[in-house]
CSV table of C-alpha atoms and ligand atoms in Angstrom, one decimal:
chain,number,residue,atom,x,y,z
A,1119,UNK,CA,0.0,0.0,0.0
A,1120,UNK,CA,3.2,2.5,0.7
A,1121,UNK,CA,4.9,1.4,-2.0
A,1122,UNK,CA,4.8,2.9,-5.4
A,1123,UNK,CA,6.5,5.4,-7.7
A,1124,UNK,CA,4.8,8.8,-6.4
A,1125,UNK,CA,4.4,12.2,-8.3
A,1126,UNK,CA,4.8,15.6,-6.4
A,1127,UNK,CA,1.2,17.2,-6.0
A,1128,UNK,CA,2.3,19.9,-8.3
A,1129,UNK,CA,6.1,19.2,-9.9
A,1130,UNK,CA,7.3,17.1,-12.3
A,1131,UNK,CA,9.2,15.3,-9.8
A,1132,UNK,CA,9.2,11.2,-9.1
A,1133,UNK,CA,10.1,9.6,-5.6
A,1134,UNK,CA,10.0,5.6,-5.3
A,1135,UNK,CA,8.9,4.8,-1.8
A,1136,UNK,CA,10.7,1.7,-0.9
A,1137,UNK,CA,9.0,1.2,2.4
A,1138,UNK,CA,11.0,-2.6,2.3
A,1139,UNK,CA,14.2,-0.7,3.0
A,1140,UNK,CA,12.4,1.2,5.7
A,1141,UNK,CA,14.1,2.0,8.9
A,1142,UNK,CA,13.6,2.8,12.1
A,1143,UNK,CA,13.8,6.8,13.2
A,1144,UNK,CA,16.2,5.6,15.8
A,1145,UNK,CA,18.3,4.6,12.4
A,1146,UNK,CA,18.5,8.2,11.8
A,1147,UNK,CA,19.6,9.6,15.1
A,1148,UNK,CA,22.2,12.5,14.5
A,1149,UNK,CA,25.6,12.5,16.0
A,1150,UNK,CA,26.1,15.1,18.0
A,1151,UNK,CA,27.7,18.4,16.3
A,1152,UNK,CA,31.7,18.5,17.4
A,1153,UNK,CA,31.8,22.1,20.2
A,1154,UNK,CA,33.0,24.8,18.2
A,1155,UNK,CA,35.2,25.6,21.1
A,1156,UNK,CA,38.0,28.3,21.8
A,1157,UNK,CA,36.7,29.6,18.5
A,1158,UNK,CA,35.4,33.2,18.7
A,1159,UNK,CA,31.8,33.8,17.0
A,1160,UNK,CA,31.2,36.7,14.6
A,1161,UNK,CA,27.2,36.1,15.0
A,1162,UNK,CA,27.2,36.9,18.8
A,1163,UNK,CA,27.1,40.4,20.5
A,1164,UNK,CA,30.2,42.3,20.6
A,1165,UNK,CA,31.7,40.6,18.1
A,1166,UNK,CA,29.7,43.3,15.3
A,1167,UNK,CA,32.5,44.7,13.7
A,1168,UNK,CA,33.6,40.9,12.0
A,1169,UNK,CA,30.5,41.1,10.0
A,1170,UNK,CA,29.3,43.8,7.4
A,1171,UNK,CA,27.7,46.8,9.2
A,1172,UNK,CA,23.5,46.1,9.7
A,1173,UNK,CA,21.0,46.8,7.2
A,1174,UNK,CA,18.2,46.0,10.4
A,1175,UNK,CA,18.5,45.8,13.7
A,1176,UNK,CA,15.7,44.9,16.1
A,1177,UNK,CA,16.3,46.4,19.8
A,1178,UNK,CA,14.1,46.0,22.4
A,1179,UNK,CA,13.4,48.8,25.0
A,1180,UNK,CA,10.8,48.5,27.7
A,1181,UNK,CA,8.7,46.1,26.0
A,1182,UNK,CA,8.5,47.7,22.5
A,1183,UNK,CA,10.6,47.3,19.1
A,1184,UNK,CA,12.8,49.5,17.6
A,1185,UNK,CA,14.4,49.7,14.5
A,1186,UNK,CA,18.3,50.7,13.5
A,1187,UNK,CA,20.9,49.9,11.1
A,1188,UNK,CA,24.1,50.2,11.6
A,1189,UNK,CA,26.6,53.0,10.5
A,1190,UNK,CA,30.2,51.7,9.6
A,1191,UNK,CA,31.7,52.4,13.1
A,1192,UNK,CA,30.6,51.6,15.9
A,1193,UNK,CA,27.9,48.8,15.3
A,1194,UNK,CA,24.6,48.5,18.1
A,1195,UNK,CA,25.2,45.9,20.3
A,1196,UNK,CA,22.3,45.5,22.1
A,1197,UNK,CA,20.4,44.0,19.2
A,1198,UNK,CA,17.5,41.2,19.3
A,1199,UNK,CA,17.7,40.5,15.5
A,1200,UNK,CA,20.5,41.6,13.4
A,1201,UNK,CA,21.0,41.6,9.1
A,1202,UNK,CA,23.4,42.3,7.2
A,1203,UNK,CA,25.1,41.7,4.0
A,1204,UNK,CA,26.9,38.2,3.5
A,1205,UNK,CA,30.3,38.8,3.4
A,1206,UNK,CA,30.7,36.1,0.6
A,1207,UNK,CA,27.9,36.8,-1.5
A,1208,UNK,CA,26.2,34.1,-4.3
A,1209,UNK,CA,24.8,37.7,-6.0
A,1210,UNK,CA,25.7,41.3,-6.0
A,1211,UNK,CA,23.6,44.7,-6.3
A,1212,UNK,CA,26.6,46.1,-8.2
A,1213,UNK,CA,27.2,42.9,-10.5
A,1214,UNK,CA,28.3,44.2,-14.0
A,1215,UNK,CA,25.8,43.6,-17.2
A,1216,UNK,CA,27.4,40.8,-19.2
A,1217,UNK,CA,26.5,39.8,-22.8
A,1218,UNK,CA,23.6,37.4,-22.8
A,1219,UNK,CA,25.2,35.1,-25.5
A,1220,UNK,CA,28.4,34.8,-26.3
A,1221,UNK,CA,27.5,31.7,-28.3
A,1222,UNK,CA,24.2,30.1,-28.9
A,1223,UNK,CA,25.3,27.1,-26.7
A,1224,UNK,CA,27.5,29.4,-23.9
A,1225,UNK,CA,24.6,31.2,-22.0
A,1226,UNK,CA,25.1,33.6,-19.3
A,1227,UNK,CA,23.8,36.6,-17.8
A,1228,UNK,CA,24.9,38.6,-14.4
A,1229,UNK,CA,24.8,37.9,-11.0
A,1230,UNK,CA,22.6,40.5,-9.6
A,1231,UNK,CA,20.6,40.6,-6.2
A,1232,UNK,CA,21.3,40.5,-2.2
A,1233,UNK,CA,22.8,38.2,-0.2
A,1234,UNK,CA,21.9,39.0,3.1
A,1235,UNK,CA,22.2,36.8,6.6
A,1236,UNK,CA,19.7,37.3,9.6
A,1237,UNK,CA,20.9,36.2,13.1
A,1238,UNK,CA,18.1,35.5,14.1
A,1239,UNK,CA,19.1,35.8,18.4
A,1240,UNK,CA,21.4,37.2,20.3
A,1241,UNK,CA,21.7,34.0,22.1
A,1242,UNK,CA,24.4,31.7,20.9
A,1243,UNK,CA,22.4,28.5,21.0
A,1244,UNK,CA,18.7,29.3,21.0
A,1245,UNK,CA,17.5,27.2,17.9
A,1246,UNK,CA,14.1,27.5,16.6
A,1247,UNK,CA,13.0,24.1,17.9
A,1248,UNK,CA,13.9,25.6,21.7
A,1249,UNK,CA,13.5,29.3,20.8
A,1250,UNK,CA,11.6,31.8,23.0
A,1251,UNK,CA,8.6,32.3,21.0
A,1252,UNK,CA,8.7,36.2,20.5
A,1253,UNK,CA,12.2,36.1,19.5
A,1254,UNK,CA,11.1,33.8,17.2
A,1255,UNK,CA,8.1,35.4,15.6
A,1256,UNK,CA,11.0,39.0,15.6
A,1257,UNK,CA,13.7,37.1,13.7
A,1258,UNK,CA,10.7,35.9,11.4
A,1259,UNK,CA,9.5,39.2,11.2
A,1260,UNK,CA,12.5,40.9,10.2
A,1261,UNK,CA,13.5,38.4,7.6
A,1262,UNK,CA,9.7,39.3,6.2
A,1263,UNK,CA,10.6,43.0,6.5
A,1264,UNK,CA,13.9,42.0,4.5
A,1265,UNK,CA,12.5,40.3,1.6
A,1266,UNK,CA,9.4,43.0,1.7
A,1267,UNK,CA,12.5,45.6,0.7
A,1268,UNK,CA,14.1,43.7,-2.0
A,1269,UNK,CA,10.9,42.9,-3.7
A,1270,UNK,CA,10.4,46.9,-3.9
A,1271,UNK,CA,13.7,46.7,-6.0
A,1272,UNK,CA,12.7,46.6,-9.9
A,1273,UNK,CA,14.8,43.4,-11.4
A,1274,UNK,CA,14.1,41.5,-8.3
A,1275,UNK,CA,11.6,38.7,-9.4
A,1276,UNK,CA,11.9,36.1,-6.5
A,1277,UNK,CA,13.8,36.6,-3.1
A,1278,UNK,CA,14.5,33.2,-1.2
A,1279,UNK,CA,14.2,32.7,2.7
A,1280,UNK,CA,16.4,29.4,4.0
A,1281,UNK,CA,18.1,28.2,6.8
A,1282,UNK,CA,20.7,25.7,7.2
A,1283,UNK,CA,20.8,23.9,10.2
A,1284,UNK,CA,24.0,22.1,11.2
A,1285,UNK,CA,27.5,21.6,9.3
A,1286,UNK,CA,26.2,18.7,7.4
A,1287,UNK,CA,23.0,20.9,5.6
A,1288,UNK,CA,25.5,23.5,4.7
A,1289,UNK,CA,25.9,25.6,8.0
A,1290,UNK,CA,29.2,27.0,8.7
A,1291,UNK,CA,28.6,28.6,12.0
A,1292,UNK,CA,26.2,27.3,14.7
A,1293,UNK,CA,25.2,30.4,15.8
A,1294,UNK,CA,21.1,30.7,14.7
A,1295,UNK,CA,20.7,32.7,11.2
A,1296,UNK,CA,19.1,32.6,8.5
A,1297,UNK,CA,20.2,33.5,4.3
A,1298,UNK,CA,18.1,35.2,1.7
A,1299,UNK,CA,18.8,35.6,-1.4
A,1300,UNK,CA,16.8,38.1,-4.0
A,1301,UNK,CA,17.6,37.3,-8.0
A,1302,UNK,CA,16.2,38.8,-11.1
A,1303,UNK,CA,15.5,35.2,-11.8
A,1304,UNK,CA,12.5,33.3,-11.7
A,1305,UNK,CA,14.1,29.8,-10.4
A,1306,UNK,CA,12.9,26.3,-12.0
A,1307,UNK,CA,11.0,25.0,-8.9
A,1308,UNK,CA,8.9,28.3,-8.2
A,1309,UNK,CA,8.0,28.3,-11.9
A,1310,UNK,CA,6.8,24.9,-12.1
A,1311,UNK,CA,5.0,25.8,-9.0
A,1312,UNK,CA,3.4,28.9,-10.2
A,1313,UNK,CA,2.7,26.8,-13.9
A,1314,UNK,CA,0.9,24.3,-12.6
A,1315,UNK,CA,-1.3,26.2,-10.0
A,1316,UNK,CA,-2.1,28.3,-12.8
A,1317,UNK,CA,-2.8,25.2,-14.9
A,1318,UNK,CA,-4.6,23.3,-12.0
A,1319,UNK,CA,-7.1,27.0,-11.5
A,1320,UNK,CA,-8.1,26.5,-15.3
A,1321,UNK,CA,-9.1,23.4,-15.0
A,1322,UNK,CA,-10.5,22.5,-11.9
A,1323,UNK,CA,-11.4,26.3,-10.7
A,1324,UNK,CA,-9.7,26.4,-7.4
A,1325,UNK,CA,-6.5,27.2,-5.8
A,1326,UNK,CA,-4.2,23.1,-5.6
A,1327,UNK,CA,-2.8,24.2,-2.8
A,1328,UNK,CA,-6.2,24.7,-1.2
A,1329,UNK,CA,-6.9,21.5,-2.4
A,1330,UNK,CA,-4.1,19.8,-0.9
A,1331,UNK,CA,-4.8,20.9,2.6
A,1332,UNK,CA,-8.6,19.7,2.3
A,1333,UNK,CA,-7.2,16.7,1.4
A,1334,UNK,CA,-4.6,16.0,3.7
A,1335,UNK,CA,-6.3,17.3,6.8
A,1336,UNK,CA,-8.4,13.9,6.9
A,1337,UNK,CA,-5.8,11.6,6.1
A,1338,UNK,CA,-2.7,9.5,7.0
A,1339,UNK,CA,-0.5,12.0,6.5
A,1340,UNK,CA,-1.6,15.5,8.6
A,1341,UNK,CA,1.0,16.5,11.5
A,1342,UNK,CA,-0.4,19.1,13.6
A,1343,UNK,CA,-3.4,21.8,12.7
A,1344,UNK,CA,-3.3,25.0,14.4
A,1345,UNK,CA,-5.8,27.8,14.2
A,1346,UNK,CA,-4.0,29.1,11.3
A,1347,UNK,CA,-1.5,26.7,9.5
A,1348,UNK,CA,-1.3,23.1,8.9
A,1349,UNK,CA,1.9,20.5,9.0
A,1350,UNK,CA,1.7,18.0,6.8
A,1351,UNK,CA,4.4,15.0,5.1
A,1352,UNK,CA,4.3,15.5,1.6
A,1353,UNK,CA,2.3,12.8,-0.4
A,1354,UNK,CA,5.6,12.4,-2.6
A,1355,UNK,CA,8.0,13.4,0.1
A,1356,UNK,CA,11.8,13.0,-1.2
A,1357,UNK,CA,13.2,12.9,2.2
A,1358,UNK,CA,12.6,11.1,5.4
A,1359,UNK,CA,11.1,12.8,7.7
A,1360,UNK,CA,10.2,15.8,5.4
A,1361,UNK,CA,7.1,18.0,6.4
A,1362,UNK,CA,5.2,21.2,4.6
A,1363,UNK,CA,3.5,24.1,6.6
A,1364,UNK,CA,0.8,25.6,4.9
A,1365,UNK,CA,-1.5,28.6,5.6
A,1366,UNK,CA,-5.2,27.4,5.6
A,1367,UNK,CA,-6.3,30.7,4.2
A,1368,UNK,CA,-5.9,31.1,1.0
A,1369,UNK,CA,-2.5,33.8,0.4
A,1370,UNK,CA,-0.2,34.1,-2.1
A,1371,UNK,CA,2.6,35.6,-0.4
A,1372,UNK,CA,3.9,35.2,3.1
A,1373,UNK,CA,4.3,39.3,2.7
A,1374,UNK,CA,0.7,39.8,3.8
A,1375,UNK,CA,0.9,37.8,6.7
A,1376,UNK,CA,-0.7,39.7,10.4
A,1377,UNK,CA,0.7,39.8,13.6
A,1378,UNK,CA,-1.9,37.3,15.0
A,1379,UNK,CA,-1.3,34.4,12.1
A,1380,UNK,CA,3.2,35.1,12.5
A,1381,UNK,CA,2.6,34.5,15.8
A,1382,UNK,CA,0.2,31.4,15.2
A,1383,UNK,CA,3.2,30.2,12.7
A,1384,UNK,CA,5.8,30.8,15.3
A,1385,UNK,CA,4.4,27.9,17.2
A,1386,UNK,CA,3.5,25.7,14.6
A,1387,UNK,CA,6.9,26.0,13.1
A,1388,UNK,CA,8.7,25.8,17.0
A,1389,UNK,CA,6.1,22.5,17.7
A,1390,UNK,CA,7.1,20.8,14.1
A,1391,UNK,CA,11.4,21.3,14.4
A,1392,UNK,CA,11.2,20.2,18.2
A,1393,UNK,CA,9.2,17.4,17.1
A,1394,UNK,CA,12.0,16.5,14.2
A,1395,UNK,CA,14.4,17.5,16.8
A,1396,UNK,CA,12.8,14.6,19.4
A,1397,UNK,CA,12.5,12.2,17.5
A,1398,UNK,CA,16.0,12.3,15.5
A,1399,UNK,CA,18.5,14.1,18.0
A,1400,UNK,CA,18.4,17.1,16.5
A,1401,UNK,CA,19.3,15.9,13.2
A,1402,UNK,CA,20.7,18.6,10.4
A,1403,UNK,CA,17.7,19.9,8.1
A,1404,UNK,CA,17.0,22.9,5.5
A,1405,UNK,CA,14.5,24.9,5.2
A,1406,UNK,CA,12.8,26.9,2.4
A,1407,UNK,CA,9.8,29.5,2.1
A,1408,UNK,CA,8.1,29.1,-1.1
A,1409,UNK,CA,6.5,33.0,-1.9
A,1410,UNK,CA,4.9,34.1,-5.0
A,1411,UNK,CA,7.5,35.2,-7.4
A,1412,UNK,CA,6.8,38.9,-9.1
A,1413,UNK,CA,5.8,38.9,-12.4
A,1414,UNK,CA,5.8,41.8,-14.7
A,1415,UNK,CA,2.1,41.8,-14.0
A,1416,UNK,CA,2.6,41.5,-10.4
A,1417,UNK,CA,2.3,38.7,-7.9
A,1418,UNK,CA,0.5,35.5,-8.7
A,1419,UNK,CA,-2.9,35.3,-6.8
A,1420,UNK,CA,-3.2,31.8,-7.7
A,1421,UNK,CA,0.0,30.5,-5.6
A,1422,UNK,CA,-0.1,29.8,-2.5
A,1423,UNK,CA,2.8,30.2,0.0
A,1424,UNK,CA,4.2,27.5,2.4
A,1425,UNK,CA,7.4,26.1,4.0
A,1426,UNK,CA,9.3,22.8,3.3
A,1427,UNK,CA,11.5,21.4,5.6
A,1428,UNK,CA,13.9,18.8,4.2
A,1429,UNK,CA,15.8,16.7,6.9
A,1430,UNK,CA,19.4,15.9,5.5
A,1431,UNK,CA,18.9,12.3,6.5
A,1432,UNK,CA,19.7,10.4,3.2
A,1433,UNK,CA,22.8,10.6,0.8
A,1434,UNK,CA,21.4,11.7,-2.8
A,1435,UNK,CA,23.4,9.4,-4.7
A,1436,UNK,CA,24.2,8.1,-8.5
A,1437,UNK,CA,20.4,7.6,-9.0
A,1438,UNK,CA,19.0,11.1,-7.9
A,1439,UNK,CA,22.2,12.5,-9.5
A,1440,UNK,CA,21.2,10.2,-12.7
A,1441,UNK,CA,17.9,11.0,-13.2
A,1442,UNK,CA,16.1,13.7,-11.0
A,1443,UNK,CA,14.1,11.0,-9.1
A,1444,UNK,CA,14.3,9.9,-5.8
A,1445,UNK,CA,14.3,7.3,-3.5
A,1446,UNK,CA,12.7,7.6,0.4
A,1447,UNK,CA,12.8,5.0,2.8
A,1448,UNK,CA,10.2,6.6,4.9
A,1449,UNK,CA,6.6,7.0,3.5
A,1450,UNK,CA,5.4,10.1,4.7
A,1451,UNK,CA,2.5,8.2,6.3
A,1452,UNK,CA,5.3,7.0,8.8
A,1453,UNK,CA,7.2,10.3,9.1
A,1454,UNK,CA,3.5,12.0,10.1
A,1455,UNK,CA,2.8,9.2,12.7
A,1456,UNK,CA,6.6,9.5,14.5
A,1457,UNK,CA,6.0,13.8,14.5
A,1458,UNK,CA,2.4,13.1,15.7
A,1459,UNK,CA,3.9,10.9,18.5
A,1460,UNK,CA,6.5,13.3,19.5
A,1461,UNK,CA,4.4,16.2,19.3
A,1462,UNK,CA,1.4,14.6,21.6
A,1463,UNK,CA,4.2,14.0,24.1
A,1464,UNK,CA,4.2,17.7,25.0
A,1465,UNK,CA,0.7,18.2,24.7
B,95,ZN,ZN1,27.4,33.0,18.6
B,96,ZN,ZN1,-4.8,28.4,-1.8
B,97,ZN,ZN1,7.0,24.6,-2.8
């Protein structure tokens, strides 16, 4: 019954769910991450002047928020949230026009955007899954603010929210941050996305992602529903132990979100990554926000924003590499009962 080559509710992409091969969660436990000791850490306070100066700073005086940046010399301190520029950046406002073609098969074009990283508390290791719940609805809400200000730029077409948790998905420090990256491109996965949401409206007269979450909601593989949001293992989940959150009101960007739903979503988000966290030892994951890309003719009313959160738990090897389909040793259906499990635990 879990077996089977699935499709992705909306992408062209294939996962084999080889439930045979399945494991165990405590097969996936996570070794402990190695102390980054003796090493001094450019992401906590007092250390501002190793990083770029801020573009936002969030300071907290007698219960309300303030806003700052930072000029070059000295840099704030007493921040709650800090941003700034990466110092290695993928893209750069100042990146040079280049010729489109230099040959019909040689295609290239420039690097433009932001690369900017949010740390997302002053505390050294207060992860999402153990955060304080209004830092984490701030360090949410400045990384919202963020990508609300690139999108006002006129090339930028898509801006991209992720976190890497852990050496293994790709973090270099451990200190809690966040990336975004704005391009003047529209990439693959948010097209196909937005193309078949569009194509799913035509024909059926309603938003898929709507869909989905009707669907779901009743079924083996819903996490956890709050007042707002749903968690939920992907039908065709490529990862063990992979889960979406989706807003149950229809919205196409995560821009428009109120103060009432981010902090709803705080929670959500905190109850699924301890969950993950609980069950796996804190294994390494990424995480992406999926937001309506800009179109000339503005934002696409038919998408419908969520978050993926992809556990590194297997090696993508010469089969993914081979053909752009996947194998998961976990059906989803299992990954939603472990989360429920863990998550009933603290309920
Ligand atoms: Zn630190
Ligand atoms: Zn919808
Ligand atoms: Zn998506």
């Amino acid at each position: 019954m879990e077996n089977g080559v699935r499709k992705d509710y909306l992408l062209d992409r294939w996962v084999i769910i080889a439930a045979e091969r399945a494991k165990r969660p405590s097969d996936f436990k996570a070794k402990p991450s190695p102390r980054d000791m003796g090493k001094v850490c450019p992401f906590c306070p007092g250390n501002e002047e190793m990083t770029p100066p801020a573009t936002l700073l969030y300071i907290e005086r007698e219960g309300n928020l303030l806003e700052d940046r930072d000029l070059e010399m000295p840099r704030r301190s007493d921040w709650i949230v800090r941003c700034f520029p990466n110092r290695y950046p993928a893209v750069k406002p100042r990146a040079k026009e280049v010729i489109a073609a230099e040959n019909k098969l040689l295609y290239r074009t420039r690097a433009y955007g932001f690369h900017e990283v949010v740390v997302e508390s002053p505390i050294h290791n207060e992860q999402p899954s153990n955060m304080r719940l209004k830092q984490l609805k701030y360090s949410l809400m400045a990384q919202i603010e963020r990508v609300s200000t690139f999108y006002r730029y006129p090339s930028v077409r898509y801006v991209q929210m992720f976190r890497n948790y852990r050496r293994e998905a790709g973090a270099s420090l451990s200190h809690p941050h966040s990336q975004i990256i704005a391009t003047e491109h529209i990439p693959r996965i948010l097209r196909e996305e937005v193309e078949s949401s569009n194509k799913y409206m035509e024909r059926e007269g309603r938003c898929i992602f709507c869909d989905i979450i009707e669907l779901e909601k009743e079924g083996p593989r819903l996490i956890y529903e709050s007042g707002y949001f749903v968690a939920l293992a992907p039908w065709a989940s490529i990862q063990p132990f992979e889960f979406w959150i989706l807003p149950k009101k229809h919205s196409a960007s995560l821009l428009e979100i109120t103060s009432e739903e981010l902090e709803d979503f705080s929670k959500i988000l905190k109850t699924c990554l301890r969950s993950l966290s609980e069950a796996l030892g804190d294994p390494p994951y990424n995480y992406v926000f999926h937001i309506a890309p800009k179109y000339p003719r503005g934002v696409d009313e038919f998408y419908h924003w969520h978050l993926e959160v992809y556990p590194k738990l297997a090696v993508w090897a010469g089969f993914e590499i081979g053909t752009g389909m996947y194998i998961n040793v976990v059906p989803p259906e299992a990954t939603a009962e472990s989360l429920k499990a863990e998550i009933e635990k603290y309920s």
